[in-house]
Tab-separated table of C-alpha atoms in Angstrom:
chain	number	residue	atom	x	y	z
A	1	UNK	CA	165.388	162.006	90.642
A	2	UNK	CA	164.213	163.069	87.182
A	3	UNK	CA	164.755	159.531	85.860
A	4	UNK	CA	162.727	158.080	88.721
A	5	UNK	CA	159.959	160.603	88.172
A	6	UNK	CA	159.759	159.726	84.472
A	7	UNK	CA	159.706	156.002	85.303
A	8	UNK	CA	156.858	156.576	87.769
A	9	UNK	CA	154.900	158.619	85.215
A	10	UNK	CA	155.186	155.818	82.654
A	11	UNK	CA	153.964	153.285	85.215
A	12	UNK	CA	150.512	151.693	84.601
A	13	UNK	CA	149.521	152.406	88.227
A	14	UNK	CA	150.157	156.106	87.600
A	15	UNK	CA	148.109	156.113	84.388
A	16	UNK	CA	145.230	154.349	86.137
A	17	UNK	CA	145.484	156.781	89.041
A	18	UNK	CA	145.603	159.765	86.671
A	19	UNK	CA	142.451	158.601	84.880
A	20	UNK	CA	140.572	158.428	88.160
A	21	UNK	CA	142.017	161.762	89.326
A	22	UNK	CA	140.801	163.423	86.118
A	23	UNK	CA	137.342	161.891	86.519
A	24	UNK	CA	137.100	162.849	90.193
A	25	UNK	CA	138.433	166.374	89.603
A	26	UNK	CA	135.829	167.183	86.969
A	27	UNK	CA	133.107	165.389	88.953
A	28	UNK	CA	133.834	167.507	92.017
A	29	UNK	CA	133.826	170.705	89.947
A	30	UNK	CA	130.515	169.842	88.269
A	31	UNK	CA	129.090	168.746	91.638
A	32	UNK	CA	130.141	172.076	93.203
A	33	UNK	CA	128.455	173.975	90.379
A	34	UNK	CA	125.217	172.003	90.569
A	35	UNK	CA	124.971	172.107	94.360
A	36	UNK	CA	125.171	175.912	94.194
A	37	UNK	CA	123.012	176.517	91.129
A	38	UNK	CA	120.145	174.063	91.642
A	39	UNK	CA	117.576	174.398	94.447
A	40	UNK	CA	118.084	171.910	97.280
A	41	UNK	CA	115.131	169.684	96.315
A	42	UNK	CA	116.038	169.760	92.609
A	43	UNK	CA	119.614	168.762	93.405
A	44	UNK	CA	118.317	165.892	95.531
A	45	UNK	CA	116.242	164.665	92.554
A	46	UNK	CA	119.330	164.878	90.300
A	47	UNK	CA	121.344	162.779	92.766
A	48	UNK	CA	118.586	160.138	92.753
A	49	UNK	CA	118.427	160.128	88.932
A	50	UNK	CA	122.204	159.679	88.574
A	51	UNK	CA	121.995	156.892	91.149
A	52	UNK	CA	119.291	155.185	89.054
A	53	UNK	CA	121.380	155.468	85.875
A	54	UNK	CA	124.438	154.139	87.719
A	55	UNK	CA	122.513	151.031	88.765
A	56	UNK	CA	121.664	150.245	85.128
A	57	UNK	CA	125.236	150.966	84.087
A	58	UNK	CA	126.597	148.765	86.873
A	59	UNK	CA	124.451	145.828	85.718
A	60	UNK	CA	125.969	146.114	82.240
A	61	UNK	CA	129.482	146.596	83.586
A	62	UNK	CA	129.176	143.694	86.012
A	63	UNK	CA	127.850	141.348	83.346
A	64	UNK	CA	130.671	142.061	80.906
A	65	UNK	CA	133.704	143.961	82.221
A	66	UNK	CA	135.306	141.347	84.500
A	67	UNK	CA	134.495	138.502	82.101
A	68	UNK	CA	135.927	140.479	79.184
A	69	UNK	CA	139.177	141.075	81.079
A	70	UNK	CA	139.344	137.448	82.234
A	71	UNK	CA	138.731	135.819	78.830
A	72	UNK	CA	140.412	138.474	76.633
A	73	UNK	CA	143.722	138.994	78.445
A	74	UNK	CA	146.610	136.917	77.090
A	75	UNK	CA	144.648	134.937	74.467
A	76	UNK	CA	145.255	134.563	70.726
A	77	UNK	CA	144.021	137.351	68.440
A	78	UNK	CA	141.235	135.248	66.903
A	79	UNK	CA	139.915	134.194	70.317
A	80	UNK	CA	140.126	137.796	71.491
A	81	UNK	CA	137.931	138.907	68.575
A	82	UNK	CA	135.385	136.237	69.457
A	83	UNK	CA	135.306	137.364	73.099
A	84	UNK	CA	134.889	141.074	72.287
A	85	UNK	CA	132.297	140.279	69.601
A	86	UNK	CA	130.272	138.223	72.069
A	87	UNK	CA	130.559	141.001	74.651
A	88	UNK	CA	129.322	143.568	72.098
A	89	UNK	CA	126.350	141.374	71.221
A	90	UNK	CA	125.292	140.962	74.867
A	91	UNK	CA	125.804	144.653	75.656
A	92	UNK	CA	123.711	145.770	72.673
A	93	UNK	CA	120.860	143.419	73.561
A	94	UNK	CA	120.925	144.588	77.182
A	95	UNK	CA	121.135	148.290	76.294
A	96	UNK	CA	118.273	148.122	73.810
A	97	UNK	CA	116.339	146.334	76.561
A	98	UNK	CA	117.019	149.353	78.811
A	99	UNK	CA	115.641	151.714	76.166
A	100	UNK	CA	112.496	149.622	75.777
A	101	UNK	CA	112.079	149.246	79.542
A	102	UNK	CA	112.368	152.983	80.197
A	103	UNK	CA	109.549	153.784	77.749
A	104	UNK	CA	107.479	150.895	79.092
A	105	UNK	CA	107.815	152.229	82.657
A	106	UNK	CA	106.985	155.735	81.425
A	107	UNK	CA	103.652	154.670	79.919
A	108	UNK	CA	102.592	152.062	82.498
A	109	UNK	CA	103.639	153.836	85.690
A	110	UNK	CA	102.918	157.429	84.629
A	111	UNK	CA	100.483	158.227	87.477
A	112	UNK	CA	103.009	157.280	90.183
A	113	UNK	CA	105.710	159.780	89.120
A	114	UNK	CA	105.913	163.560	89.275
A	115	UNK	CA	106.702	165.791	86.266
A	116	UNK	CA	110.447	165.711	86.939
A	117	UNK	CA	110.561	161.927	86.796
A	118	UNK	CA	108.272	161.814	83.761
A	119	UNK	CA	111.077	163.648	81.979
A	120	UNK	CA	113.929	161.635	83.559
A	121	UNK	CA	112.474	158.212	82.756
A	122	UNK	CA	112.144	159.016	79.046
A	123	UNK	CA	115.883	159.694	78.865
A	124	UNK	CA	117.143	156.932	81.155
A	125	UNK	CA	117.438	154.206	78.510
A	126	UNK	CA	118.736	156.629	75.864
A	127	UNK	CA	121.541	157.683	78.227
A	128	UNK	CA	122.706	154.067	78.562
A	129	UNK	CA	122.820	153.864	74.743
A	130	UNK	CA	124.895	157.048	74.445
A	131	UNK	CA	127.413	155.798	77.013
A	132	UNK	CA	127.839	152.249	75.647
A	133	UNK	CA	130.721	152.781	73.161
A	134	UNK	CA	132.653	154.840	75.727
A	135	UNK	CA	132.230	152.229	78.468
A	136	UNK	CA	133.120	149.333	76.166
A	137	UNK	CA	136.273	151.117	75.016
A	138	UNK	CA	137.452	151.587	78.619
A	139	UNK	CA	136.958	147.847	79.303
A	140	UNK	CA	139.096	146.942	76.292
A	141	UNK	CA	141.762	149.495	77.179
A	142	UNK	CA	141.864	148.199	80.757
A	143	UNK	CA	142.298	144.603	79.564
A	144	UNK	CA	145.173	145.760	77.339
A	145	UNK	CA	146.758	147.825	80.169
A	146	UNK	CA	146.456	150.992	78.047
A	147	UNK	CA	145.465	153.161	80.981
A	148	UNK	CA	146.921	156.323	79.407
A	149	UNK	CA	144.166	156.123	76.758
A	150	UNK	CA	141.508	155.864	79.455
A	151	UNK	CA	142.777	159.214	80.760
A	152	UNK	CA	141.883	160.789	77.391
A	153	UNK	CA	138.398	159.249	77.446
A	154	UNK	CA	137.794	160.655	80.946
A	155	UNK	CA	139.006	164.077	79.828
A	156	UNK	CA	136.589	164.173	76.897
A	157	UNK	CA	133.575	162.974	78.892
A	158	UNK	CA	134.002	164.901	82.130
A	159	UNK	CA	135.614	167.949	80.563
A	160	UNK	CA	132.835	168.423	78.020
A	161	UNK	CA	130.151	168.082	80.708
A	162	UNK	CA	131.842	170.754	82.807
A	163	UNK	CA	132.166	173.078	79.801
A	164	UNK	CA	128.491	172.587	78.958
A	165	UNK	CA	127.520	173.356	82.561
A	166	UNK	CA	129.652	176.489	82.399
A	167	UNK	CA	127.815	177.518	79.228
A	168	UNK	CA	124.438	176.962	80.879
A	169	UNK	CA	125.566	179.088	83.832
A	170	UNK	CA	126.646	181.955	81.589
A	171	UNK	CA	123.316	181.799	79.768
A	172	UNK	CA	121.395	181.551	83.075
A	173	UNK	CA	119.776	178.321	81.858
A	174	UNK	CA	120.756	175.890	84.632
A	175	UNK	CA	117.620	173.762	84.964
A	176	UNK	CA	117.214	170.021	85.535
A	177	UNK	CA	116.251	169.296	81.892
A	178	UNK	CA	119.197	171.306	80.562
A	179	UNK	CA	121.615	169.598	82.979
A	180	UNK	CA	120.406	166.227	81.690
A	181	UNK	CA	120.817	167.340	78.048
A	182	UNK	CA	124.376	168.415	78.877
A	183	UNK	CA	125.115	165.075	80.559
A	184	UNK	CA	123.783	163.101	77.575
A	185	UNK	CA	125.765	165.250	75.150
A	186	UNK	CA	128.980	164.676	77.094
A	187	UNK	CA	128.420	160.903	77.034
A	188	UNK	CA	127.713	160.983	73.288
A	189	UNK	CA	130.841	163.053	72.568
A	190	UNK	CA	133.044	160.636	74.523
A	191	UNK	CA	131.516	157.654	72.690
A	192	UNK	CA	132.043	159.280	69.279
A	193	UNK	CA	135.654	159.990	70.245
A	194	UNK	CA	136.214	156.318	71.170
A	195	UNK	CA	134.616	155.155	67.913
A	196	UNK	CA	136.827	157.493	65.864
A	197	UNK	CA	139.947	156.248	67.681
A	198	UNK	CA	138.850	152.639	67.001
A	199	UNK	CA	139.116	151.648	70.655
A	200	UNK	CA	135.660	150.057	70.844
A	201	UNK	CA	136.413	146.997	68.634
A	202	UNK	CA	132.797	147.221	67.456
A	203	UNK	CA	133.618	145.399	64.207
A	204	UNK	CA	134.403	142.245	66.202
A	205	UNK	CA	130.633	141.875	66.557
A	206	UNK	CA	130.810	139.820	63.338
A	207	UNK	CA	133.237	137.338	64.976
A	208	UNK	CA	130.953	136.538	67.915
A	209	UNK	CA	130.175	132.901	68.696
A	210	UNK	CA	127.334	131.441	70.685
A	211	UNK	CA	129.783	129.543	72.908
A	212	UNK	CA	131.726	132.674	73.865
A	213	UNK	CA	128.512	134.610	74.516
A	214	UNK	CA	127.223	131.859	76.821
A	215	UNK	CA	130.563	131.640	78.632
A	216	UNK	CA	130.603	135.392	79.230
A	217	UNK	CA	126.978	135.383	80.370
A	218	UNK	CA	127.430	132.454	82.767
A	219	UNK	CA	130.480	134.039	84.343
A	220	UNK	CA	129.002	137.528	84.449
A	221	UNK	CA	125.606	136.698	85.927
A	222	UNK	CA	127.143	135.973	89.345
A	223	UNK	CA	129.118	139.218	89.245
A	224	UNK	CA	125.964	141.144	88.311
A	225	UNK	CA	124.343	140.139	91.569
A	226	UNK	CA	127.499	141.001	93.476
A	227	UNK	CA	128.171	144.384	91.871
A	228	UNK	CA	124.536	145.473	91.784
A	229	UNK	CA	124.101	144.524	95.451
A	230	UNK	CA	127.163	146.614	96.215
A	231	UNK	CA	125.935	149.548	94.101
A	232	UNK	CA	122.499	149.356	95.708
A	233	UNK	CA	124.046	150.161	99.084
A	234	UNK	CA	124.335	153.886	98.340
A	235	UNK	CA	121.184	153.859	96.233
A	236	UNK	CA	119.166	152.221	99.018
A	237	UNK	CA	120.472	154.861	101.429
A	238	UNK	CA	119.346	157.596	99.024
A	239	UNK	CA	115.937	156.033	98.409
A	240	UNK	CA	115.240	155.406	102.109
A	241	UNK	CA	116.332	158.930	103.064
A	242	UNK	CA	114.094	160.462	100.390
A	243	UNK	CA	111.136	158.282	101.390
A	244	UNK	CA	111.433	158.552	105.168
A	245	UNK	CA	112.963	162.034	105.422
A	246	UNK	CA	113.093	164.407	102.395
A	247	UNK	CA	114.883	165.249	99.097
A	248	UNK	CA	116.776	167.944	101.027
A	249	UNK	CA	118.189	165.225	103.287
A	250	UNK	CA	119.304	163.342	100.150
A	251	UNK	CA	121.245	166.438	99.065
A	252	UNK	CA	122.879	166.584	102.511
A	253	UNK	CA	123.847	162.895	102.396
A	254	UNK	CA	125.448	163.347	98.964
A	255	UNK	CA	128.235	165.456	100.516
A	256	UNK	CA	130.136	162.548	102.153
A	257	UNK	CA	129.883	160.608	98.899
A	258	UNK	CA	131.927	163.339	97.206
A	259	UNK	CA	134.455	163.280	100.049
A	260	UNK	CA	134.865	159.579	99.390
A	261	UNK	CA	135.996	160.357	95.834
A	262	UNK	CA	139.486	160.955	97.246
A	263	UNK	CA	139.548	157.415	98.642
A	264	UNK	CA	137.867	155.949	95.564
A	265	UNK	CA	140.467	157.520	93.259
A	266	UNK	CA	143.230	155.454	94.840
A	267	UNK	CA	141.075	152.369	95.314
A	268	UNK	CA	139.682	152.255	91.764
A	269	UNK	CA	143.130	152.838	90.291
A	270	UNK	CA	144.711	149.867	92.042
A	271	UNK	CA	141.668	147.628	91.493
A	272	UNK	CA	141.893	148.335	87.745
A	273	UNK	CA	145.527	147.215	87.621
A	274	UNK	CA	145.017	144.343	90.088
A	275	UNK	CA	142.270	142.608	88.080
A	276	UNK	CA	144.492	141.483	85.169
A	277	UNK	CA	147.262	140.469	87.613
A	278	UNK	CA	144.954	138.360	89.772
A	279	UNK	CA	143.247	136.916	86.706
A	280	UNK	CA	146.547	135.895	85.105
A	281	UNK	CA	147.751	134.155	88.268
A	282	UNK	CA	144.395	132.409	88.773
A	283	UNK	CA	144.335	131.215	85.144
A	284	UNK	CA	147.783	129.647	85.737
A	285	UNK	CA	146.432	128.055	88.945
A	286	UNK	CA	149.239	129.838	90.809
A	287	UNK	CA	147.316	130.468	94.017
A	288	UNK	CA	150.463	131.473	95.891
A	289	UNK	CA	150.810	134.394	93.468
A	290	UNK	CA	147.092	135.196	93.896
A	291	UNK	CA	147.486	135.300	97.690
A	292	UNK	CA	150.577	137.480	97.403
A	293	UNK	CA	148.888	139.890	94.983
A	294	UNK	CA	145.794	140.111	97.228
A	295	UNK	CA	147.898	140.909	100.296
A	296	UNK	CA	150.167	143.351	98.452
A	297	UNK	CA	147.384	145.379	96.852
A	298	UNK	CA	145.228	145.417	99.997
A	299	UNK	CA	148.103	146.524	102.230
A	300	UNK	CA	149.417	149.103	99.778
A	301	UNK	CA	146.080	150.825	99.245
A	302	UNK	CA	145.236	150.783	102.961
A	303	UNK	CA	148.528	152.501	103.795
A	304	UNK	CA	148.115	155.010	100.963
A	305	UNK	CA	144.618	156.108	101.988
A	306	UNK	CA	145.375	156.505	105.713
A	307	UNK	CA	147.020	159.970	105.330
A	308	UNK	CA	144.103	161.038	103.100
A	309	UNK	CA	141.557	159.939	105.713
A	310	UNK	CA	143.421	161.745	108.511
A	311	UNK	CA	143.628	164.934	106.444
A	312	UNK	CA	139.935	164.814	105.558
A	313	UNK	CA	139.000	164.221	109.202
A	314	UNK	CA	141.033	167.247	110.299
A	315	UNK	CA	139.643	169.608	107.666
A	316	UNK	CA	136.105	168.304	107.231
A	317	UNK	CA	134.226	171.557	107.790
A	318	UNK	CA	136.427	173.855	105.667
A	319	UNK	CA	136.267	171.320	102.839
A	320	UNK	CA	132.458	171.120	103.050
A	321	UNK	CA	132.283	174.906	102.699
A	322	UNK	CA	134.609	174.788	99.668
A	323	UNK	CA	132.790	171.845	98.089
A	324	UNK	CA	129.230	173.017	98.728
A	325	UNK	CA	128.183	175.783	101.127
A	326	UNK	CA	127.751	176.526	104.835
A	327	UNK	CA	124.185	175.250	104.520
A	328	UNK	CA	125.682	171.742	104.185
A	329	UNK	CA	127.731	171.790	107.410
A	330	UNK	CA	125.080	169.514	108.900
A	331	UNK	CA	126.818	166.719	106.985
A	332	UNK	CA	130.006	167.031	109.110
A	333	UNK	CA	129.354	164.076	111.428
A	334	UNK	CA	128.141	161.914	108.539
A	335	UNK	CA	131.372	162.579	106.630
A	336	UNK	CA	133.524	161.675	109.639
A	337	UNK	CA	131.695	158.408	110.368
A	338	UNK	CA	131.968	157.270	106.744
A	339	UNK	CA	135.644	158.283	106.616
A	340	UNK	CA	136.323	155.953	109.559
A	341	UNK	CA	134.573	153.100	107.764
A	342	UNK	CA	136.689	153.807	104.651
A	343	UNK	CA	139.770	152.377	106.418
A	344	UNK	CA	138.272	148.933	105.707
A	345	UNK	CA	137.276	149.660	102.111
A	346	UNK	CA	140.496	148.299	100.528
A	347	UNK	CA	140.294	144.873	102.178
A	348	UNK	CA	136.550	144.661	101.415
A	349	UNK	CA	137.073	145.602	97.740
A	350	UNK	CA	140.059	143.317	97.136
A	351	UNK	CA	138.318	140.403	98.855
A	352	UNK	CA	135.533	140.811	96.284
A	353	UNK	CA	137.903	141.075	93.301
A	354	UNK	CA	139.903	138.058	94.477
A	355	UNK	CA	136.793	135.925	94.980
A	356	UNK	CA	135.705	136.757	91.420
A	357	UNK	CA	139.086	135.880	89.937
A	358	UNK	CA	139.408	132.524	91.729
A	359	UNK	CA	136.014	131.500	90.330
A	360	UNK	CA	134.027	132.171	93.486
A	361	UNK	CA	131.790	135.024	92.247
A	362	UNK	CA	128.840	133.339	93.975
A	363	UNK	CA	130.497	133.867	97.375
A	364	UNK	CA	131.141	137.502	96.524
A	365	UNK	CA	127.472	137.823	95.553
A	366	UNK	CA	126.344	136.360	98.896
A	367	UNK	CA	128.673	138.764	100.710
A	368	UNK	CA	127.309	141.836	98.960
A	369	UNK	CA	123.694	140.683	99.025
A	370	UNK	CA	123.779	140.056	102.784
A	371	UNK	CA	125.510	143.407	103.166
A	372	UNK	CA	122.633	145.057	101.257
A	373	UNK	CA	119.959	143.316	103.339
A	374	UNK	CA	121.723	144.382	106.537
A	375	UNK	CA	122.042	147.944	105.220
A	376	UNK	CA	118.354	148.309	104.372
A	377	UNK	CA	117.266	146.766	107.684
A	378	UNK	CA	119.610	148.979	109.724
A	379	UNK	CA	118.678	152.134	107.777
A	380	UNK	CA	114.950	151.676	108.368
A	381	UNK	CA	115.398	150.611	111.990
A	382	UNK	CA	117.805	153.429	112.896
A	383	UNK	CA	115.743	156.160	111.207
A	384	UNK	CA	112.611	154.821	112.907
A	385	UNK	CA	114.337	154.909	116.317
A	386	UNK	CA	116.497	158.050	116.033
A	387	UNK	CA	115.010	160.050	113.084
A	388	UNK	CA	118.582	161.170	112.420
A	389	UNK	CA	120.436	161.011	109.104
A	390	UNK	CA	123.697	160.233	110.946
A	391	UNK	CA	122.325	156.802	111.819
A	392	UNK	CA	122.543	155.895	108.097
A	393	UNK	CA	126.308	156.435	108.251
A	394	UNK	CA	126.545	154.191	111.331
A	395	UNK	CA	124.678	151.479	109.404
A	396	UNK	CA	127.272	151.766	106.617
A	397	UNK	CA	130.094	151.204	109.121
A	398	UNK	CA	128.403	148.055	110.445
A	399	UNK	CA	127.963	146.758	106.878
A	400	UNK	CA	131.662	147.074	106.066
A	401	UNK	CA	132.655	145.254	109.274
A	402	UNK	CA	130.314	142.392	108.414
A	403	UNK	CA	131.487	142.182	104.778
A	404	UNK	CA	135.175	142.035	105.720
A	405	UNK	CA	134.635	139.281	108.290
A	406	UNK	CA	132.421	137.241	105.938
A	407	UNK	CA	134.617	137.623	102.852
A	408	UNK	CA	137.952	137.068	104.601
A	409	UNK	CA	136.696	133.766	106.008
A	410	UNK	CA	136.162	132.384	102.489
A	411	UNK	CA	139.370	133.878	101.050
A	412	UNK	CA	141.305	132.294	103.917
A	413	UNK	CA	139.760	128.903	103.088
A	414	UNK	CA	141.108	129.029	99.508
A	415	UNK	CA	144.339	131.001	99.860
A	416	UNK	CA	147.265	130.807	102.261
A	417	UNK	CA	147.079	134.427	103.381
A	418	UNK	CA	147.445	136.086	106.779
A	419	UNK	CA	146.530	139.540	108.018
A	420	UNK	CA	150.224	140.052	108.823
A	421	UNK	CA	151.040	139.501	105.117
A	422	UNK	CA	148.789	142.432	104.213
A	423	UNK	CA	150.829	144.764	106.403
A	424	UNK	CA	154.258	143.377	105.451
A	425	UNK	CA	153.734	143.240	101.681
A	426	UNK	CA	151.845	146.528	101.636
A	427	UNK	CA	154.650	148.289	103.509
A	428	UNK	CA	157.276	146.804	101.178
A	429	UNK	CA	155.328	147.933	98.102
A	430	UNK	CA	154.860	151.450	99.492
A	431	UNK	CA	158.614	151.714	100.110
A	432	UNK	CA	159.272	150.439	96.585
A	433	UNK	CA	156.908	153.002	95.067
A	434	UNK	CA	158.499	155.818	97.077
A	435	UNK	CA	161.951	154.617	96.053
A	436	UNK	CA	160.891	154.546	92.414
A	437	UNK	CA	159.524	158.058	92.673
A	438	UNK	CA	162.759	159.336	94.196
A	439	UNK	CA	164.812	157.586	91.520
A	440	UNK	CA	166.618	155.097	93.750
A	441	UNK	CA	164.588	152.078	92.704
A	442	UNK	CA	164.666	153.048	89.045
A	443	UNK	CA	168.493	153.240	89.147
A	444	UNK	CA	168.688	149.955	91.034
A	445	UNK	CA	166.605	148.275	88.334
A	446	UNK	CA	169.084	149.280	85.626
A	447	UNK	CA	171.577	146.590	84.489
């Protein structure tokens, strides 16, 4: 048993899972603090600001992360330096563009924003600069399967932010500007830590080549559209709710998003380990292995999240009270609707990853873009008809159903995969993981 437990702890899936657990744990704690300490409207503005930053960060991540993993994994050292150098060059140009854009928006659109957003916009580009070394380091570590190091990065970033929030609480200085200063400081500390540990490979900037930069850009531009369209789903919900309802309604709708962290922990962990596996098989043109990996990961994650979804459905209201306050119990139905839609999240996510890795990022972009258009249309229509925030959650369920049907059609055209394979291979992998945890599989693997 002890041997099996140690083998499971050393497993890359466990390290990836642990990194996401650490991030989610500290995120939930900081969220619980902010939701109690900030006024409802101020918290709604903070949620919208973080959503805006995440969009900018997702553009950068989409443009470079998947391409970096695809072209860096398994290549010679010299080629690897060229790839990371090219990625650094593009990321620096893009990030400095963010800084310039944020100040440009501040001066040109000043009359259209309130005082809170005058302050936020000035810091938006600077925040992307502070977070760049940390983000780049996690991409490199993911490509090298060094997920245990990513755990340390998450601890530094999220742990320092929580400590800073605790300090603000003790000093009775929890205001929106101070929360933003704390968030920026936490990002900067994590980036400095990554630079000191030499995980960023920043010196490879001198090995960049024009050809590698163009190859990364051409591959990444399709994924940008796909990932940004996907990220804009939640952001469009938030923006429409704030525009058509109120900032207080935004705060209410943020509750189910924190519930979904439990599902996202498992999903992000397996996606992180699946990307190099799918990429390696696709680069070998072994599409049988790609189909098998797609089915195995999709089935495994779906089976793993089902008990979590059932538990969250049963204890929705007590968990809302623990996470936020009784004032947020109005989010109960929203949480339950989105939890039901989360059953389809694994197949939707792995369809997207697989399409990217088999050189069909354009199809993944169309899937997510159409999903976004449908989401915006349904949100506006449903709020206009029902004037009820729960209708936004129903729109999200319809979007996932559409995306799965659309994406699976194109995956099926390229890969020999069946829905039955997802169940069979997922069940086999779950049994293998349980056996490894209990020690039986680890002993069986010994010579």
